[in-house]
Each structure stands twice: as structure tokens, then as C-alpha cells.
């Protein structure tokens, strides 16, 4: 790499990660004042784990993320299979577009439309509505990840299994699913982090008793930033970072199978 | 055309099979009967429809018209997993997430074999393809030749009466291919399984097949043993597909007793065998190795070029009308070859000349 490219990349990384780095560093600040360094300490992490409402919100977030990622994982995989397997059926392009559109839709609009829908059909807002909302926008992401793997899958593998007497169900569970499993898992993890990160949509569709971690943090920040928030954010960054790493590792492994 | 029926009742019988993909007709009214235990090669250039025909028999495609029968039972409407035929794929399609033994034994589930019988069958197959000791390996840890043998063993596991092979040797290098051809034939003779082999390689078809069916743009144009096709091709396409051939245009003379006809060409009259209406535009096809150089009574020409090929010498001869004929003479030769630029005569034996439609 040339000196210029090295410098450019370095600057880009600083631009991207400096704010996060500051946040992480200040989460270990002993001082109560966010902007004044008072020495290294993990006291805010202790405070954090003693903060009942915050822990409750984290558990809500975790529950919502797991459930919505599971739903999106199944729906997204099925959608990708349908689009990949049925060749060029009528309206295939339109279906593909419809599936991917929620990914680029402004979150405010997704949140508002879901809120209107839930109010319209009389669904009580709470954890269930957040799960549905998150599954809705994450399905497209799963479909993209799984679809890419399916495109690279040798169709003759499934034909060979059928040729050897395997029923369509045995072909799917014995051949197709194991071969696309890494991408399904990657899609699930992606959906999981998207749900964990989301503030806007959750704010629209949540109800009393269903406060997610980002919602809780945001409402606290409005009263002023304190080191405890930094600590909570640092833990969240670590969680999301680990999950994304796992997802990209799974996606990179795809070449090995086939 | 309908191929002549082999002596016993057919194992596989295709009745006027047609398959279209949109406006393109991939298989066009193919009828064919195969005897039990026969090795039949479908030969043609890529995209001629031979692989589609194989996929129709396996059940991966449904014909738009026609019927497929195996041992008299109609297979046409059955899905692939209910058809008693098996296929060896060009890419081998080995399951990457299973061991070699699991690949070979995959088709045994649902055959109502006991665990021991199944294990025994896998063991015998591994022996048959000389892969003992490779049972626990992963397919990606095998060489190309070994993968090909795993694919063959897997396809034979259900003891099908008919095995479909799609370019079975296409992915192997040249020396391995010739060795594997012999092995494939030996295994076929031992098991008595009927083989339908798709290939684009005429040498492979001639080495493997009892009979060859030549496919041209979705149509079965000629069926017969390799030698018949080579010596008595039905048209210029078949003649050119199976080997180098000289084609001399002319007009067919009147019918004569004895089967030989005279064709008036720019080189002079040529005696040849074949049918057709008197006065029809035809070509005379002669294999280069059947052209005689020198000798009296031949057609005059000039030797243009000679190429030494080890076991034979190839010559190009310019004829009086400006056309060029190719001759090929086996080595060692009893008579010395003329020099380049010398005047030579070209003899076309009547039994080597075939009249083909122009």
C-alpha cells in the first residue's frame, strides 16, 4: 500500500471511530463529570449493573432481538428460496424490489406506518409489536444474505439427492439447509444487531412496559449525559461488534462448503 | 427418425420426445430404443440438446410431448426421486458436507436394506471403484479422478437398470480419461447396467459405445455402431463430427444395378455408393485415410504440403479445379512419398466414397 493510501485509510478510520473511542475511554472515567478526566475506574459499570430499569430495558431489547431475528431468519430464508427457486416467474422483479424496499425506507416512515397498522387492527402495543416491527424490516436483510448464498449453490447437488431417491423434504433438510446454514445464521445475527440498535421504529410501536435499551438510553441522555450511559453504550458496542464479527466470519466461510 | 429396434425388448424407450424452452426447441421429436445392458452414447456439439435429453430421462425436465418408458412402465409423469434410473453428473455433484462413504450410501436410505446390508453394499462399491480406505475422507480432499469414481459408485449404489452419465470424463485430463474409459467399460460389463452417456467427444463415444446416436439441433440424425456412422454417415454433419472428411460437390448420375452410382464432379466422374434421385445435387464424402496417392487412373493434382504426425503423414493436394483434398497415409509406408510441388494422382476407391445429400 502506498503512503497516500495508508494515510487516507488512517484518516477515514479516525473519522469513523474517534467518537466511539472517546465514548469508550470516558466510560472508564472516575469523574462524575463527563468531560473531565478523573483517572481510570470501573465504578460506572458497577453503577450500571445496579440500575434496575436499565437492566430491565436491556432484557427487553435482548428478548425482542432474539424473537424478531428468529422470525426474520425464517421468513427471509423462505423468501430467498422462493425467489431463487422459481426461476423467472411473472412479477419476480417486483417481488424482489418489494422485499428489499423496507431496507432503504426511512425508519420514521416504517415506524409510523406500523403504528397506524397496529392501531388500526387494535393490537395492544408492547413487546409483541416491537418484535413484529423489527422482523418486518430485518426480513429483507436476511433474504439478501441467504439469496447470495443460494445463487452460488450448485443446483446439481439437490438434483443428485433427488436422483438418489430423496423426497423434496429430505433434499431440503439434508442438502439445501446444511449448505446454506452459515448464511442463514449470518442473516439471523444481522437481524439481531439491527433490532438491538433500533431506536426510531421501537419508539413508534412500543407501549407501556416495553422499553428497549436504546429507548432507555435516549430518554436518560435527554436529562444529561452521565458516565453510566457511556458504560452502557460501550457494552452495547462490544455486543454488536462481536455479533457482526461472527456474522462476517460465517459469511466468509461460505466458499468452503460448495 | 426411428432407430432400429435391438433384438430383445427395449429397456428404455423414448417416444417422440419434444422439449421447448421458450421459442427454442431443445429436443425435437426424438424416438429411441435401448437394449438392456447396452452402452449408448448421445454425441453432439454443446447446446445440441443431448444433456436436455438426459435430464428428461432423469426427470429434471418434463417433456412438452412424448413418452419415456423403462421396462414398459411409463416414467413420463414421475418426479426424479421416484424414477428407477440414476445419473452421474458432469460436475459430480458430490455432497461437500458428507464423507465419501456417506455420499456413496446416500441413495440406500429408503431401499429397505438393513444397516449391515447397506454397509456391505457401500464397502463393495468402494472396492469396485478402488477407493478402499477413502471412506472417511471429505470429497474436497480427493483428486479429480477419485471424485469421478465416488460419483460413479454413488450413482450405482441403488443398482439401477439404467445409468445416465453426463460427460463422465469431461473433467479429467487426457491420459486419465483414456484409462478411465477402460475402467468404465469394465465396470459396465461386470454389472450389466445399461449406460446412456452424453458426450461431445467423438473419440470418447467411439471408445465407450455399443451404439452412438448423433444429435444435431435437437434431432436424432443417425443411430448405429461407431463404425457404421464413420463409414456410412447419413449426412455431412455426421461425417464431419466423427472425423476429418473430404467433401466433393457434384450431381448424382442415374440408378445402376449393384448399388454404385456415378457422381459428376468438377474433378471428373467419381464412383460412390449411396442413394438419391438422378440429377440431385450431392456431395461425395471420402475419409483422408482412404485416398490413394500415386498409381494410375487417379485424378491429377499437385502436392501442396506434407505434415509428419508420427504414426502417419498428412498431405494436402491441390486439384485441377482449385479445390484442396486431404489425404492421410499410415506409417511406415512401403513406397516413398512424392516431394512437395510434385504432380500426383489421387485415387478414390468406390467402396470408400459415400454419396450424401448436399
Coordinates of C-alpha atoms in Angstrom, one line a residue:
Chain A
X1 CA 0.0 0.0 0.0
X2 CA 1.3 3.4 -0.9
X3 CA 1.9 6.1 1.7
X4 CA -1.0 8.1 0.3
X5 CA -3.4 5.1 0.6
X6 CA -2.2 4.4 4.1
X7 CA -2.8 8.0 5.2
X8 CA -6.2 8.1 3.5
X9 CA -7.3 4.9 5.2
X10 CA -6.0 6.1 8.5
X11 CA -7.9 9.3 8.3
X12 CA -11.1 7.5 7.4
X13 CA -10.7 5.2 10.3
X14 CA -10.1 8.1 12.7
X15 CA -13.1 9.8 11.3
X16 CA -15.2 6.7 11.8
X17 CA -14.0 5.5 15.2
X18 CA -12.7 8.6 17.1
X19 CA -16.2 9.4 18.6
X20 CA -16.6 5.7 19.7
X21 CA -13.2 5.6 21.1
X22 CA -13.8 8.8 23.2
X23 CA -17.0 7.2 24.5
X24 CA -15.3 4.0 25.4
X25 CA -12.4 5.9 27.1
X26 CA -14.8 8.1 29.1
X27 CA -16.7 5.1 30.3
X28 CA -13.7 4.3 32.4
X29 CA -13.6 7.8 33.8
X30 CA -13.6 8.1 37.6
X31 CA -15.0 11.6 37.5
X32 CA -18.7 12.3 37.6
X33 CA -18.3 15.0 35.0
X34 CA -18.3 13.5 31.6
X35 CA -15.7 15.8 30.0
X36 CA -13.2 15.9 32.9
X37 CA -10.8 13.0 33.2
X38 CA -10.5 11.9 36.8
X39 CA -8.5 8.8 36.5
X40 CA -9.3 5.2 35.5
X41 CA -12.2 3.4 37.2
X42 CA -14.8 0.8 36.5
X43 CA -17.2 2.3 39.0
X44 CA -19.8 3.3 36.3
X45 CA -20.0 -0.3 35.3
X46 CA -20.9 -1.2 38.9
X47 CA -23.5 1.6 38.9
X48 CA -24.8 0.3 35.6
X49 CA -25.4 -3.2 36.8
X50 CA -27.2 -1.9 39.9
X51 CA -29.5 0.2 37.7
X52 CA -32.7 -1.9 37.7
X53 CA -34.7 -0.1 35.0
X54 CA -31.7 -0.1 32.7
X55 CA -31.1 -3.8 33.1
X56 CA -34.8 -4.4 32.5
X57 CA -34.6 -2.4 29.3
X58 CA -31.6 -4.4 28.2
X59 CA -33.5 -7.7 28.8
X60 CA -36.4 -6.4 26.8
X61 CA -34.0 -5.5 24.0
X62 CA -32.4 -8.9 24.1
X63 CA -35.8 -10.7 24.0
X64 CA -37.1 -8.5 21.1
X65 CA -33.8 -9.0 19.2
X66 CA -33.9 -12.8 19.6
X67 CA -37.5 -13.2 18.7
X68 CA -37.5 -10.8 15.8
X69 CA -34.3 -12.3 14.4
X70 CA -35.8 -15.8 14.6
X71 CA -38.9 -14.7 12.7
X72 CA -36.9 -12.7 10.1
X73 CA -34.5 -15.6 9.8
X74 CA -37.3 -18.0 8.8
X75 CA -39.2 -15.5 6.6
X76 CA -36.1 -14.2 4.9
X77 CA -34.8 -17.6 4.1
X78 CA -38.2 -18.7 2.7
X79 CA -38.4 -15.6 0.6
X80 CA -34.9 -16.1 -0.7
X81 CA -35.7 -19.7 -1.6
X82 CA -38.9 -18.7 -3.4
X83 CA -37.1 -16.0 -5.4
X84 CA -34.2 -18.3 -6.3
X85 CA -36.1 -21.5 -7.0
X86 CA -39.0 -20.5 -9.1
X87 CA -37.0 -19.1 -11.9
X88 CA -38.4 -16.2 -13.8
X89 CA -42.0 -16.2 -12.7
X90 CA -44.3 -13.3 -13.5
X91 CA -43.5 -10.3 -11.4
X92 CA -40.3 -11.7 -10.0
X93 CA -38.5 -8.3 -10.3
X94 CA -41.4 -6.6 -8.5
X95 CA -41.3 -9.1 -5.7
X96 CA -37.6 -8.7 -5.3
X97 CA -38.0 -4.9 -5.1
X98 CA -40.8 -5.2 -2.6
X99 CA -38.7 -7.4 -0.4
X100 CA -35.7 -5.1 -0.4
X101 CA -37.6 -1.8 -0.2
X102 CA -38.0 -1.8 3.6
X103 CA -34.2 -1.8 3.9
X104 CA -33.9 1.6 2.4
X105 CA -37.2 3.0 3.7
X106 CA -36.7 5.9 6.2
X107 CA -37.2 4.4 9.6
X108 CA -39.6 7.2 10.6
X109 CA -42.0 6.1 7.8
X110 CA -41.7 2.4 8.6
X111 CA -42.3 3.2 12.3
X112 CA -45.3 5.4 11.6
X113 CA -46.9 3.0 9.1
X114 CA -46.5 0.1 11.5
X115 CA -48.0 2.2 14.3
X116 CA -51.0 3.1 12.1
X117 CA -51.4 -0.6 11.3
X118 CA -51.3 -1.7 14.9
X119 CA -53.7 1.0 16.0
X120 CA -55.9 0.2 13.0
X121 CA -56.2 -3.5 13.8
X122 CA -56.5 -2.9 17.5
X123 CA -53.3 -4.6 18.6
X124 CA -52.1 -3.6 22.0
X125 CA -48.6 -2.1 21.8
X126 CA -45.9 -3.8 23.7
X127 CA -43.1 -6.2 23.2
X128 CA -45.0 -8.2 20.6
X129 CA -45.5 -5.1 18.4
X130 CA -41.8 -4.3 18.5
X131 CA -40.9 -7.9 17.6
X132 CA -43.3 -7.7 14.6
X133 CA -41.9 -4.4 13.5
X134 CA -38.3 -5.5 13.8
X135 CA -38.9 -8.8 12.0
X136 CA -40.6 -6.7 9.2
X137 CA -37.6 -4.6 8.3
X138 CA -35.0 -7.3 9.0
X139 CA -36.6 -9.9 6.7
X140 CA -35.2 -8.2 3.6
X141 CA -31.7 -8.2 5.0
X142 CA -31.8 -11.9 5.7
X143 CA -33.2 -12.5 2.2
X144 CA -30.3 -10.7 0.7
X145 CA -27.7 -12.6 2.7
X146 CA -29.3 -16.0 2.1
X147 CA -30.1 -15.2 -1.6
X148 CA -26.4 -14.5 -2.3
X149 CA -25.5 -18.0 -0.9
X150 CA -28.3 -19.7 -2.9
X151 CA -27.1 -18.1 -6.1
X152 CA -23.7 -19.7 -5.6
X153 CA -25.1 -23.1 -4.7
X154 CA -24.7 -25.8 -7.3
X155 CA -28.2 -26.9 -8.2
X156 CA -27.0 -30.3 -9.3
X157 CA -26.3 -31.1 -5.6
X158 CA -30.1 -31.0 -5.0
X159 CA -30.8 -32.8 -8.2
X160 CA -28.3 -35.5 -7.3
X161 CA -30.0 -36.1 -4.0
X162 CA -33.5 -36.3 -5.7
X163 CA -32.0 -38.6 -8.3
X164 CA -30.8 -40.9 -5.4
X165 CA -34.4 -41.2 -4.2
X166 CA -34.6 -38.4 -1.6
X167 CA -38.0 -36.8 -1.3
X168 CA -38.2 -33.0 -1.6
X169 CA -38.3 -32.7 2.2
X170 CA -35.2 -34.8 2.6
X171 CA -33.4 -32.8 -0.1
X172 CA -34.2 -29.6 1.7
X173 CA -33.3 -30.7 5.2
X174 CA -30.4 -32.9 4.3
X175 CA -28.7 -31.0 1.5
X176 CA -30.0 -27.4 0.9
X177 CA -30.4 -26.3 4.5
X178 CA -27.0 -27.6 5.7
X179 CA -25.3 -25.9 2.8
X180 CA -26.9 -22.6 3.3
X181 CA -26.8 -22.8 7.1
X182 CA -23.9 -20.4 7.5
X183 CA -25.7 -17.7 5.5
X184 CA -29.0 -18.3 7.5
X185 CA -27.0 -17.9 10.7
X186 CA -25.3 -14.8 9.4
X187 CA -28.7 -13.3 8.4
X188 CA -30.0 -14.1 11.9
X189 CA -27.1 -12.3 13.5
X190 CA -27.5 -9.4 11.2
X191 CA -31.2 -9.2 12.1
X192 CA -30.3 -9.5 15.8
X193 CA -28.0 -6.5 15.7
X194 CA -30.4 -4.4 13.6
X195 CA -33.0 -5.0 16.3
X196 CA -30.7 -4.3 19.1
X197 CA -29.6 -0.9 17.5
X198 CA -33.0 0.3 16.6
X199 CA -34.4 3.4 18.4
X200 CA -36.8 5.0 15.9
X201 CA -39.1 2.2 15.0
X202 CA -39.2 0.9 18.5
X203 CA -40.2 4.3 19.8
X204 CA -43.2 4.4 17.5
X205 CA -44.6 0.9 18.1
X206 CA -43.7 0.3 21.8
X207 CA -46.2 0.6 24.6
X208 CA -46.1 0.9 28.3
X209 CA -43.8 -1.6 30.0
X210 CA -41.9 -2.3 26.8
X211 CA -38.8 0.0 26.8
X212 CA -35.8 -1.2 24.9
X213 CA -32.3 -0.3 25.8
X214 CA -31.8 2.3 23.1
X215 CA -35.1 3.9 24.2
X216 CA -34.0 3.9 27.8
X217 CA -30.6 5.4 27.0
X218 CA -32.1 8.1 24.8
X219 CA -34.5 9.2 27.5
X220 CA -31.7 9.4 30.0
X221 CA -29.5 11.4 27.7
X222 CA -32.2 14.0 27.4
X223 CA -31.6 14.6 31.1
X224 CA -27.9 15.0 30.5
X225 CA -25.1 12.6 29.6
X226 CA -23.5 10.8 32.5
X227 CA -20.7 8.2 32.6
X228 CA -23.1 5.4 33.3
X229 CA -24.6 6.0 29.8
X230 CA -21.0 5.7 28.4
X231 CA -20.6 2.4 30.1
X232 CA -23.9 1.0 28.8
X233 CA -23.1 2.2 25.3
X234 CA -19.6 0.6 25.5
X235 CA -21.2 -2.7 26.4
X236 CA -23.6 -2.4 23.6
X237 CA -20.9 -1.6 21.1
X238 CA -19.0 -4.7 22.3
X239 CA -22.0 -6.9 21.9
X240 CA -22.9 -5.6 18.4
X241 CA -19.3 -5.7 17.3
X242 CA -18.9 -9.4 18.4
X243 CA -22.1 -10.4 16.6
X244 CA -21.1 -8.6 13.4
X245 CA -17.7 -10.3 13.5
X246 CA -19.4 -13.7 13.9
X247 CA -21.8 -12.9 11.0
X248 CA -19.0 -11.9 8.7
X249 CA -17.0 -15.0 9.7
X250 CA -19.9 -17.2 8.8
X251 CA -20.4 -15.4 5.5
X252 CA -16.7 -15.7 4.6
X253 CA -16.9 -19.4 5.3
X254 CA -19.5 -19.9 2.6
X255 CA -16.9 -20.6 -0.1
X256 CA -15.6 -23.7 1.7
X257 CA -18.8 -25.8 1.5
X258 CA -19.5 -25.9 -2.2
Chain B
X1 CA -36.1 -41.0 -37.5
X2 CA -36.7 -44.2 -35.5
X3 CA -33.7 -46.2 -34.7
X4 CA -33.9 -50.0 -35.5
X5 CA -35.1 -51.9 -32.5
X6 CA -32.4 -54.0 -30.7
X7 CA -33.2 -57.7 -30.7
X8 CA -34.6 -58.0 -27.2
X9 CA -37.4 -56.0 -25.7
X10 CA -36.2 -52.4 -25.1
X11 CA -35.1 -51.3 -21.6
X12 CA -35.6 -47.7 -22.3
X13 CA -37.8 -46.4 -24.9
X14 CA -38.3 -42.7 -25.9
X15 CA -41.3 -41.9 -28.0
X16 CA -41.3 -38.7 -30.0
X17 CA -39.9 -36.6 -27.1
X18 CA -40.1 -32.9 -27.6
X19 CA -38.9 -30.2 -25.2
X20 CA -39.1 -26.5 -25.8
X21 CA -37.5 -23.7 -23.7
X22 CA -39.5 -20.6 -24.8
X23 CA -39.1 -20.3 -28.6
X24 CA -36.1 -22.6 -28.6
X25 CA -36.7 -26.3 -29.3
X26 CA -34.0 -28.2 -27.4
X27 CA -35.2 -31.7 -28.2
X28 CA -37.2 -32.2 -31.3
X29 CA -39.3 -35.4 -31.7
X30 CA -36.6 -37.9 -30.6
X31 CA -37.6 -41.6 -30.6
X32 CA -35.1 -44.2 -29.4
X33 CA -35.0 -47.7 -28.1
X34 CA -32.2 -49.0 -25.8
X35 CA -31.5 -52.7 -25.1
X36 CA -30.7 -53.9 -21.6
X37 CA -27.0 -53.8 -20.8
X38 CA -26.2 -51.6 -23.8
X39 CA -23.9 -48.6 -23.7
X40 CA -25.4 -45.9 -25.8
X41 CA -23.7 -42.6 -26.4
X42 CA -25.5 -39.4 -27.3
X43 CA -23.0 -37.4 -29.3
X44 CA -23.3 -33.9 -30.5
X45 CA -21.8 -30.4 -30.1
X46 CA -22.5 -28.4 -27.0
X47 CA -26.0 -26.9 -27.0
X48 CA -27.4 -29.6 -29.3
X49 CA -29.9 -30.9 -26.7
X50 CA -28.1 -34.1 -25.7
X51 CA -27.9 -33.1 -22.0
X52 CA -31.5 -31.9 -22.0
X53 CA -32.5 -35.4 -23.3
X54 CA -30.6 -37.0 -20.4
X55 CA -32.3 -34.6 -17.9
X56 CA -35.7 -35.6 -19.4
X57 CA -35.0 -39.2 -18.7
X58 CA -33.8 -38.4 -15.2
X59 CA -36.9 -36.4 -14.6
X60 CA -35.3 -32.9 -14.0
X61 CA -37.2 -31.6 -17.0
X62 CA -40.7 -32.5 -18.2
X63 CA -41.2 -33.1 -22.0
X64 CA -43.7 -31.0 -23.8
X65 CA -44.7 -34.0 -25.8
X66 CA -43.8 -37.7 -26.0
X67 CA -43.4 -40.5 -23.5
X68 CA -40.5 -42.2 -21.7
X69 CA -40.8 -45.8 -20.8
X70 CA -38.5 -48.0 -18.8
X71 CA -39.1 -51.7 -19.0
X72 CA -42.6 -50.9 -20.3
X73 CA -43.6 -48.7 -17.4
X74 CA -44.4 -45.1 -18.2
X75 CA -42.0 -42.7 -16.4
X76 CA -43.0 -39.5 -18.0
X77 CA -45.1 -38.1 -15.1
X78 CA -42.8 -39.4 -12.3
X79 CA -40.7 -37.0 -10.2
X80 CA -36.9 -37.7 -10.2
X81 CA -36.9 -39.4 -6.8
X82 CA -39.4 -42.0 -8.0
X83 CA -37.6 -43.0 -11.1
X84 CA -35.5 -46.2 -11.1
X85 CA -32.7 -44.6 -13.1
X86 CA -29.7 -42.8 -11.6
X87 CA -27.4 -40.2 -13.0
X88 CA -23.8 -39.3 -12.8
X89 CA -23.4 -35.5 -13.0
X90 CA -20.8 -33.7 -15.1
X91 CA -19.8 -31.7 -12.0
X92 CA -20.0 -35.0 -10.0
X93 CA -22.3 -33.1 -7.5
X94 CA -20.7 -34.7 -4.5
X95 CA -22.2 -33.5 -1.3
X96 CA -19.5 -31.4 0.3
X97 CA -20.8 -31.8 3.8
X98 CA -20.6 -35.6 3.8
X99 CA -17.8 -38.1 3.8
X100 CA -17.1 -40.3 0.8
X101 CA -18.9 -43.2 2.4
X102 CA -22.0 -41.1 3.3
X103 CA -22.0 -39.9 -0.3
X104 CA -21.9 -43.4 -1.7
X105 CA -24.5 -44.6 0.7
X106 CA -26.9 -41.7 0.3
X107 CA -29.2 -43.4 -2.1
X108 CA -29.6 -46.5 0.1
X109 CA -32.0 -44.9 2.5
X110 CA -35.5 -45.9 1.7
X111 CA -34.4 -49.1 -0.1
X112 CA -35.4 -51.2 3.0
X113 CA -31.9 -52.5 3.5
X114 CA -30.7 -53.4 7.0
X115 CA -27.9 -51.3 8.4
X116 CA -25.5 -54.2 7.7
X117 CA -26.6 -54.8 4.2
X118 CA -26.2 -51.1 3.5
X119 CA -22.7 -51.0 5.0
X120 CA -21.8 -54.1 2.9
X121 CA -23.1 -52.5 -0.3
X122 CA -21.0 -49.3 0.3
X123 CA -18.0 -51.5 1.0
X124 CA -18.5 -53.4 -2.2
X125 CA -18.9 -50.2 -4.2
X126 CA -15.7 -48.8 -2.7
X127 CA -13.9 -51.9 -3.8
X128 CA -15.5 -51.7 -7.3
X129 CA -14.1 -48.2 -7.9
X130 CA -10.9 -49.0 -6.0
X131 CA -11.3 -46.4 -3.3
X132 CA -11.0 -48.6 -0.2
X133 CA -9.6 -46.6 2.7
X134 CA -11.1 -43.3 1.5
X135 CA -14.4 -43.8 3.2
X136 CA -14.0 -41.2 5.9
X137 CA -12.5 -38.5 3.6
X138 CA -14.2 -35.4 2.6
X139 CA -14.8 -35.1 -1.1
X140 CA -12.7 -31.9 -1.4
X141 CA -9.7 -33.8 -0.2
X142 CA -9.8 -36.1 -3.3
X143 CA -8.2 -35.8 -6.7
X144 CA -10.4 -35.3 -9.8
X145 CA -10.1 -39.0 -10.8
X146 CA -11.1 -40.1 -7.3
X147 CA -14.0 -37.7 -7.2
X148 CA -15.2 -39.2 -10.5
X149 CA -15.1 -42.7 -9.0
X150 CA -17.0 -41.6 -5.9
X151 CA -19.7 -40.1 -8.2
X152 CA -19.8 -43.4 -10.2
X153 CA -20.1 -45.5 -7.0
X154 CA -22.8 -43.3 -5.6
X155 CA -24.8 -43.5 -8.8
X156 CA -24.5 -47.3 -8.9
X157 CA -25.5 -47.7 -5.3
X158 CA -29.2 -48.3 -5.9
X159 CA -28.3 -50.9 -8.6
X160 CA -30.2 -49.0 -11.3
X161 CA -31.0 -50.8 -14.6
X162 CA -30.1 -47.7 -16.4
X163 CA -27.3 -45.2 -15.5
X164 CA -27.2 -41.8 -17.1
X165 CA -23.8 -40.3 -17.4
X166 CA -23.4 -36.6 -18.4
X167 CA -19.9 -36.0 -19.8
X168 CA -18.5 -38.6 -17.3
X169 CA -14.9 -38.0 -18.3
X170 CA -15.1 -34.3 -19.3
X171 CA -13.3 -33.0 -16.2
X172 CA -10.4 -35.4 -16.4
X173 CA -7.1 -34.8 -18.2
X174 CA -6.2 -36.7 -21.3
X175 CA -4.2 -39.6 -20.0
X176 CA -6.5 -40.2 -17.1
X177 CA -9.5 -40.1 -19.4
X178 CA -8.3 -42.9 -21.6
X179 CA -7.5 -45.1 -18.5
X180 CA -10.9 -44.3 -17.0
X181 CA -12.7 -45.1 -20.3
X182 CA -11.4 -48.7 -20.0
X183 CA -12.4 -48.9 -16.3
X184 CA -15.9 -47.6 -17.0
X185 CA -16.4 -50.2 -19.7
X186 CA -15.1 -53.0 -17.4
X187 CA -17.4 -52.0 -14.6
X188 CA -20.3 -51.7 -17.1
X189 CA -19.7 -55.2 -18.4
X190 CA -19.4 -56.6 -14.9
X191 CA -22.7 -55.2 -13.7
X192 CA -24.6 -55.3 -17.0
X193 CA -26.2 -51.9 -16.3
X194 CA -27.4 -50.0 -19.3
X195 CA -25.5 -46.8 -19.8
X196 CA -26.6 -43.7 -21.6
X197 CA -23.5 -41.5 -22.0
X198 CA -23.7 -37.9 -23.1
X199 CA -20.5 -36.6 -24.7
X200 CA -19.3 -34.1 -27.2
X201 CA -16.1 -36.0 -27.8
X202 CA -16.3 -38.4 -30.8
X203 CA -13.3 -40.4 -29.7
X204 CA -14.9 -41.0 -26.3
X205 CA -18.2 -42.0 -27.9
X206 CA -16.4 -44.5 -30.2
X207 CA -14.3 -45.9 -27.3
X208 CA -17.3 -46.4 -25.0
X209 CA -20.4 -47.0 -27.0
X210 CA -22.1 -50.1 -28.4
X211 CA -24.2 -47.7 -30.4
X212 CA -23.9 -43.9 -30.9
X213 CA -26.8 -41.5 -31.5
X214 CA -25.8 -38.3 -33.2
X215 CA -27.8 -35.2 -32.2
X216 CA -28.0 -32.2 -34.4
X217 CA -30.0 -29.2 -33.2
X218 CA -32.3 -31.3 -31.0
X219 CA -32.9 -34.0 -33.6
X220 CA -31.5 -37.5 -33.6
X221 CA -30.0 -37.7 -37.1
X222 CA -28.3 -41.1 -37.1
X223 CA -28.1 -44.1 -34.8
X224 CA -25.7 -47.0 -35.1
X225 CA -22.4 -48.6 -34.2
X226 CA -19.4 -46.3 -34.4
X227 CA -18.1 -48.0 -37.5
X228 CA -21.4 -47.6 -39.4
X229 CA -21.5 -43.9 -38.5
X230 CA -17.9 -43.4 -39.5
X231 CA -18.1 -45.3 -42.8
X232 CA -21.7 -44.6 -43.8
X233 CA -22.7 -41.3 -42.3
X234 CA -26.2 -40.1 -43.0
X235 CA -25.2 -36.5 -43.8
X236 CA -22.3 -34.1 -43.9
X237 CA -22.8 -33.2 -40.2
X238 CA -22.3 -36.8 -39.0
X239 CA -19.5 -37.3 -41.5
X240 CA -17.6 -34.2 -40.1
X241 CA -18.4 -34.9 -36.5
X242 CA -16.8 -38.3 -36.4
X243 CA -13.6 -37.4 -38.1
X244 CA -11.9 -35.5 -40.9
X245 CA -13.6 -35.9 -44.3
X246 CA -13.2 -34.7 -47.9
X247 CA -16.5 -33.4 -49.4
X248 CA -16.6 -33.1 -53.1
X249 CA -19.7 -31.5 -54.6
X250 CA -21.4 -33.0 -57.7
X251 CA -24.5 -34.2 -59.4
X252 CA -25.8 -37.7 -59.0
X253 CA -26.0 -40.0 -62.0
X254 CA -28.8 -42.5 -62.8
X255 CA -29.6 -45.6 -60.7
X256 CA -27.4 -48.6 -61.5
X257 CA -27.6 -52.2 -60.6
X258 CA -25.0 -53.2 -57.9
X259 CA -25.6 -50.1 -55.7
X260 CA -22.7 -48.0 -57.1
X261 CA -23.5 -44.7 -58.7
X262 CA -21.5 -42.2 -60.7
X263 CA -21.3 -38.6 -59.4
X264 CA -20.3 -35.9 -61.9
X265 CA -17.9 -33.5 -60.1
X266 CA -15.6 -30.7 -61.2
X267 CA -12.8 -33.3 -60.7
X268 CA -14.4 -35.7 -63.1
X269 CA -16.7 -38.6 -62.5
X270 CA -16.4 -40.4 -59.2
X271 CA -17.9 -43.8 -58.4
X272 CA -19.6 -43.9 -55.0
X273 CA -22.2 -45.8 -53.0
X274 CA -25.4 -44.2 -51.8
X275 CA -29.0 -43.3 -52.7
X276 CA -30.7 -40.3 -54.2
X277 CA -32.7 -39.1 -57.3
X278 CA -30.7 -39.0 -60.5
X279 CA -29.6 -35.4 -61.2
X280 CA -29.8 -34.4 -57.5
X281 CA -27.1 -32.1 -56.1
X282 CA -25.0 -34.3 -53.7
X283 CA -21.6 -34.4 -52.1
X284 CA -19.2 -37.3 -52.2
X285 CA -17.6 -37.9 -48.8
X286 CA -14.2 -39.6 -48.6
X287 CA -12.1 -40.1 -45.4
X288 CA -8.5 -38.8 -45.9
X289 CA -7.0 -42.2 -45.0
X290 CA -8.9 -43.8 -47.9
X291 CA -7.5 -41.5 -50.5
X292 CA -4.7 -43.2 -52.5
X293 CA -1.8 -41.1 -53.7
X294 CA 0.1 -42.1 -56.9
X295 CA -0.9 -45.0 -59.0
X296 CA -2.5 -45.0 -62.5
X297 CA -6.0 -43.9 -63.3
X298 CA -6.3 -41.3 -60.5
X299 CA -7.4 -37.7 -60.6
X300 CA -4.5 -35.3 -61.3
X301 CA -3.3 -32.8 -58.6
X302 CA -0.3 -31.1 -57.1
X303 CA 1.1 -32.0 -53.7
X304 CA 0.8 -28.8 -51.6
X305 CA 2.0 -29.7 -48.2
X306 CA 3.1 -32.7 -46.1
X307 CA 2.9 -32.9 -42.3
X308 CA 4.7 -35.7 -40.3
X309 CA 2.5 -36.8 -37.4
X310 CA 4.5 -39.7 -36.0
X311 CA 2.2 -42.6 -36.9
X312 CA 1.1 -41.1 -40.2
X313 CA 1.7 -38.4 -42.8
X314 CA -1.0 -35.9 -43.7
X315 CA -0.9 -34.4 -47.2
X316 CA -2.8 -31.6 -48.9
X317 CA -3.3 -31.9 -52.6
X318 CA -4.5 -29.1 -54.9
X319 CA -6.8 -30.4 -57.6
X320 CA -7.3 -29.2 -61.1
X321 CA -10.4 -27.2 -60.2
X322 CA -8.6 -25.3 -57.4
X323 CA -10.1 -27.4 -54.5
X324 CA -7.9 -29.0 -51.9
X325 CA -8.2 -32.6 -50.8
X326 CA -6.6 -34.0 -47.6
X327 CA -5.0 -37.4 -47.6
X328 CA -3.6 -39.3 -44.6
X329 CA -1.2 -42.3 -45.0
X330 CA -0.2 -44.6 -42.2
X331 CA 3.5 -45.1 -41.4
X332 CA 5.7 -46.9 -42.1
X333 CA 5.0 -46.7 -45.8
X334 CA 6.1 -49.2 -48.4
X335 CA 6.5 -46.6 -51.2
X336 CA 8.4 -43.3 -51.0
X337 CA 6.2 -40.1 -50.7
X338 CA 6.5 -37.7 -53.6
X339 CA 8.0 -34.3 -52.9
X340 CA 6.1 -31.1 -52.2
X341 CA 5.2 -29.4 -55.5
X342 CA 5.2 -32.7 -57.5
X343 CA 2.4 -33.7 -59.7
X344 CA 0.5 -36.6 -58.1
X345 CA -2.7 -38.6 -58.8
X346 CA -5.4 -39.1 -56.3
X347 CA -7.4 -42.4 -56.4
X348 CA -10.8 -42.5 -54.7
X349 CA -11.8 -46.2 -54.2
X350 CA -15.5 -46.7 -54.8
X351 CA -16.1 -48.5 -51.5
X352 CA -14.7 -45.5 -49.6
X353 CA -16.8 -42.9 -51.4
X354 CA -20.3 -42.1 -50.0
X355 CA -23.0 -40.1 -51.6
X356 CA -24.5 -37.6 -49.1
X357 CA -27.2 -35.0 -49.6
X358 CA -25.7 -31.7 -50.4

